Short mmCIF file of C-alpha atoms in Angstrom, two decimals:
data_model
loop_
_atom_site.label_atom_id
_atom_site.label_comp_id
_atom_site.label_asym_id
_atom_site.label_seq_id
_atom_site.Cartn_x
_atom_site.Cartn_y
_atom_site.Cartn_z
CA UNK P 1 101.86 -1.33 -33.54
CA UNK P 2 104.44 -0.47 -30.89
CA UNK P 3 102.83 -2.95 -28.48
CA UNK P 4 103.69 -5.70 -30.95
CA UNK P 5 107.05 -4.46 -32.20
CA UNK P 6 108.83 -2.95 -29.17
CA UNK P 7 111.09 -5.46 -27.47
CA UNK P 8 110.64 -3.93 -24.01
CA UNK P 9 107.32 -2.39 -22.98
CA UNK P 10 107.18 0.69 -20.82
CA UNK P 11 104.78 1.02 -17.91
CA UNK P 12 102.47 3.14 -20.05
CA UNK P 13 102.51 0.53 -22.83
CA UNK P 14 101.70 -2.23 -20.34
CA UNK P 15 98.71 -0.23 -19.12
CA UNK P 16 97.57 0.40 -22.70
CA UNK P 17 97.90 -3.30 -23.49
CA UNK P 18 95.86 -4.19 -20.38
CA UNK P 19 92.99 -1.90 -21.42
CA UNK P 20 92.88 -2.23 -25.21
CA UNK P 21 93.88 -5.90 -25.53
CA UNK P 22 92.31 -6.99 -22.26
CA UNK P 23 89.40 -5.23 -20.60
CA UNK P 24 88.04 -3.66 -23.80
CA UNK P 25 89.31 -6.19 -26.33
CA UNK P 26 87.03 -7.23 -29.18
CA UNK P 27 87.48 -10.89 -28.24
CA UNK P 28 86.44 -10.19 -24.66
CA UNK P 29 83.34 -8.23 -25.63
CA UNK P 30 82.22 -10.78 -28.24
CA UNK P 31 82.92 -13.67 -25.88
CA UNK P 32 80.97 -12.01 -23.06
CA UNK P 33 78.02 -11.54 -25.39
CA UNK P 34 78.07 -15.13 -26.69
CA UNK P 35 78.41 -16.68 -23.22
CA UNK P 36 75.65 -14.44 -21.86
CA UNK P 37 73.30 -15.57 -24.63
CA UNK P 38 74.19 -19.20 -23.91
CA UNK P 39 73.49 -18.70 -20.21
CA UNK P 40 70.04 -17.34 -21.05
CA UNK P 41 69.31 -20.55 -22.95
CA UNK P 42 70.77 -22.84 -20.26
CA UNK P 43 69.33 -20.75 -17.39
CA UNK P 44 71.58 -22.11 -14.65
CA UNK P 45 70.21 -22.10 -11.12
CA UNK P 46 72.61 -19.48 -9.76
CA UNK P 47 71.55 -17.05 -12.52
CA UNK P 48 67.90 -17.99 -12.81
CA UNK P 49 65.74 -14.91 -13.22
CA UNK P 50 68.61 -12.62 -14.22
CA UNK P 51 67.99 -10.64 -17.43
CA UNK P 52 70.43 -10.73 -20.35
CA UNK P 53 71.95 -7.37 -19.38
CA UNK P 54 72.87 -8.69 -15.94
CA UNK P 55 74.40 -11.84 -17.41
CA UNK P 56 76.40 -9.86 -19.95
CA UNK P 57 77.60 -7.57 -17.16
CA UNK P 58 78.73 -10.59 -15.16
CA UNK P 59 80.70 -12.00 -18.10
CA UNK P 60 82.23 -8.63 -18.88
CA UNK P 61 83.23 -8.30 -15.22
CA UNK P 62 84.81 -11.77 -15.31
CA UNK P 63 86.90 -10.84 -18.34
CA UNK P 64 87.86 -7.50 -16.77
CA UNK P 65 88.90 -9.22 -13.54
CA UNK P 66 90.86 -11.87 -15.42
CA UNK P 67 92.81 -9.35 -17.48
CA UNK P 68 93.30 -7.07 -14.47
CA UNK P 69 94.61 -9.97 -12.38
CA UNK P 70 96.99 -10.91 -15.19
CA UNK P 71 98.11 -7.28 -15.51
CA UNK P 72 98.84 -7.10 -11.79
CA UNK P 73 100.71 -10.40 -12.06
CA UNK P 74 103.00 -9.09 -14.79
CA UNK P 75 103.82 -6.06 -12.65
CA UNK P 76 104.73 -8.33 -9.71
CA UNK P 77 106.78 -10.87 -11.67
CA UNK P 78 108.12 -8.69 -14.48
CA UNK P 79 107.02 -11.19 -17.11
CA UNK P 80 106.15 -9.99 -20.60
CA UNK P 81 102.34 -9.72 -20.97
CA UNK P 82 102.53 -10.76 -24.63
CA UNK P 83 102.28 -14.41 -25.66
CA UNK P 84 104.69 -13.83 -28.55
CA UNK P 85 107.02 -10.92 -27.91
CA UNK P 86 109.06 -9.90 -30.97
CA UNK P 87 112.42 -10.88 -29.45
CA UNK P 88 111.47 -14.55 -29.89
CA UNK P 89 113.04 -14.24 -33.35
CA UNK P 90 116.34 -14.64 -31.50
CA UNK P 91 115.29 -18.24 -30.75
CA UNK P 92 114.99 -19.10 -34.45
CA UNK P 93 112.05 -19.71 -36.80
CA UNK P 94 108.74 -21.00 -35.52
CA UNK P 95 108.02 -24.71 -36.11
CA UNK P 96 105.77 -25.90 -38.92
CA UNK P 97 103.24 -28.72 -38.94
CA UNK P 98 100.06 -29.23 -36.96
CA UNK P 99 101.44 -31.02 -33.91
CA UNK P 100 104.55 -28.84 -33.42
CA UNK P 101 102.50 -25.67 -33.75
CA UNK P 102 99.84 -26.98 -31.37
CA UNK P 103 102.50 -27.89 -28.83
CA UNK P 104 104.08 -24.45 -29.11
CA UNK P 105 100.70 -22.73 -28.62
CA UNK P 106 100.08 -24.75 -25.45
CA UNK P 107 103.60 -23.97 -24.24
CA UNK P 108 103.14 -20.25 -24.83
CA UNK P 109 100.07 -20.24 -22.59
CA UNK P 110 101.88 -22.13 -19.85
CA UNK P 111 105.08 -20.08 -19.89
CA UNK P 112 105.97 -16.40 -19.81
CA UNK P 113 108.97 -14.75 -21.43
CA UNK P 114 111.63 -12.40 -20.07
CA UNK P 115 114.47 -10.83 -22.04
CA UNK P 116 117.48 -9.61 -20.07
CA UNK P 117 119.36 -6.51 -21.22
CA UNK P 118 120.75 -5.96 -23.77
CA UNK P 119 118.42 -8.63 -25.25
CA UNK P 120 120.52 -9.26 -28.34
CA UNK P 121 121.12 -13.01 -28.12
CA UNK P 122 118.99 -16.11 -27.68
CA UNK P 123 120.64 -16.71 -24.29
CA UNK P 124 119.09 -13.49 -23.01
CA UNK P 125 115.56 -14.85 -23.46
CA UNK P 126 114.30 -16.66 -20.35
CA UNK P 127 111.06 -18.51 -19.66
CA UNK P 128 109.15 -19.12 -16.45
CA UNK P 129 105.77 -20.43 -15.41
CA UNK P 130 103.24 -17.68 -16.13
CA UNK P 131 102.08 -16.68 -12.67
CA UNK P 132 100.15 -13.79 -14.21
CA UNK P 133 97.80 -16.07 -16.14
CA UNK P 134 97.21 -18.18 -13.04
CA UNK P 135 96.42 -15.06 -11.03
CA UNK P 136 94.15 -13.76 -13.78
CA UNK P 137 92.20 -17.03 -13.92
CA UNK P 138 91.78 -17.03 -10.13
CA UNK P 139 90.58 -13.41 -10.22
CA UNK P 140 88.03 -14.35 -12.88
CA UNK P 141 86.71 -17.42 -11.04
CA UNK P 142 86.46 -15.93 -7.57
CA UNK P 143 85.40 -12.53 -8.86
CA UNK P 144 82.46 -14.15 -10.63
CA UNK P 145 81.09 -15.31 -7.29
CA UNK P 146 80.95 -11.70 -6.12
CA UNK P 147 78.55 -10.88 -8.96
CA UNK P 148 76.09 -13.63 -7.97
CA UNK P 149 73.39 -13.45 -5.34
CA UNK P 150 74.92 -13.91 -1.89
CA UNK P 151 72.89 -17.07 -1.24
CA UNK P 152 74.32 -18.70 -4.38
CA UNK P 153 78.03 -18.10 -3.71
CA UNK P 154 80.30 -21.13 -3.45
CA UNK P 155 84.06 -21.43 -2.94
CA UNK P 156 84.19 -24.79 -4.73
CA UNK P 157 82.36 -23.38 -7.74
CA UNK P 158 84.74 -20.41 -7.76
CA UNK P 159 87.70 -22.83 -7.83
CA UNK P 160 86.13 -24.76 -10.71
CA UNK P 161 85.49 -21.52 -12.57
CA UNK P 162 89.13 -20.52 -12.07
CA UNK P 163 90.31 -23.83 -13.55
CA UNK P 164 87.86 -23.43 -16.42
CA UNK P 165 89.13 -19.92 -17.14
CA UNK P 166 92.70 -21.23 -17.16
CA UNK P 167 91.77 -24.08 -19.51
CA UNK P 168 90.03 -21.67 -21.86
CA UNK P 169 93.34 -19.87 -22.19
CA UNK P 170 94.87 -23.01 -23.70
CA UNK P 171 91.99 -23.43 -26.13
CA UNK P 172 92.27 -19.77 -27.12
CA UNK P 173 96.01 -20.15 -27.70
CA UNK P 174 95.49 -23.09 -30.07
CA UNK P 175 92.71 -21.33 -31.98
CA UNK P 176 94.86 -18.20 -32.23
CA UNK P 177 97.74 -20.26 -33.65
CA UNK P 178 95.62 -21.49 -36.55
CA UNK P 179 93.44 -18.39 -37.02
CA UNK P 180 95.19 -17.37 -40.29
CA UNK P 181 94.44 -20.76 -41.84
CA UNK P 182 90.90 -20.81 -40.48
CA UNK P 183 90.25 -17.30 -41.80
CA UNK P 184 91.66 -18.17 -45.21
CA UNK P 185 89.49 -21.30 -45.34
CA UNK P 186 86.34 -19.37 -44.49
CA UNK P 187 87.13 -16.72 -47.10
CA UNK P 188 87.79 -19.42 -49.70
CA UNK P 189 84.48 -21.15 -48.92
CA UNK P 190 82.53 -17.89 -49.08
CA UNK P 191 84.23 -17.00 -52.36
CA UNK P 192 83.41 -20.41 -53.87
CA UNK P 193 79.78 -20.11 -52.73
CA UNK P 194 79.54 -16.60 -54.19
CA UNK P 195 80.97 -17.78 -57.53
CA UNK P 196 78.47 -20.64 -57.60
CA UNK P 197 75.63 -18.20 -56.99
CA UNK P 198 76.82 -15.97 -59.82
CA UNK P 199 77.18 -18.96 -62.14
CA UNK P 200 73.65 -20.09 -61.27
CA UNK P 201 72.26 -16.61 -61.94
CA UNK P 202 74.10 -16.52 -65.28
CA UNK P 203 72.65 -19.88 -66.30
CA UNK P 204 69.14 -18.71 -65.44
CA UNK P 205 69.66 -15.54 -67.48
CA UNK P 206 70.78 -17.59 -70.51
CA UNK P 207 67.75 -19.84 -70.12
CA UNK P 208 65.41 -16.86 -70.13
CA UNK P 209 67.09 -15.44 -73.25
CA UNK P 210 66.90 -18.77 -75.10
CA UNK P 211 63.25 -19.21 -74.23
#
């Protein structure tokens, strides 16, 4: 809770955020598993013959390198590692509507926030290009090449992988923006389906009693 609510993170909190919300995050582990399963189906040339465990290990290593690179970047630049630090309330309420919220999500992936002491007014909140996310994406793309067989390594593919990792960050930011609505929609659909199943069972029970 303190990682979300504290306006200024200590060095220990930054390290905790790097490990729990980065290297060992649920999203990272699930994503590594899904992408590894997809790679088994696609069986790309550079991974041909690798078992699932090796592919999962590669994806986990990519995520670990990406989050570690971003962590190192925040230490170098001093930017806040959080996409939405709590002091953003000083800037006013968040926008509503699909397009404004989408634009804000894309902006939050592009930019990083800083809050100068005493961090009590909107003027104290500064933004800058997020060098940490760029560094993390590069660490992921080029680090992935180190996990491949030496004969399959390619600088151009590493550059493409870095760009892909950076682009995924934008997609993740947009999905994260609308996750509450998506979750509510899924729950509503499951609830409606469950009610229909119960109604169908009730009708069958009445039919059996009448017969």
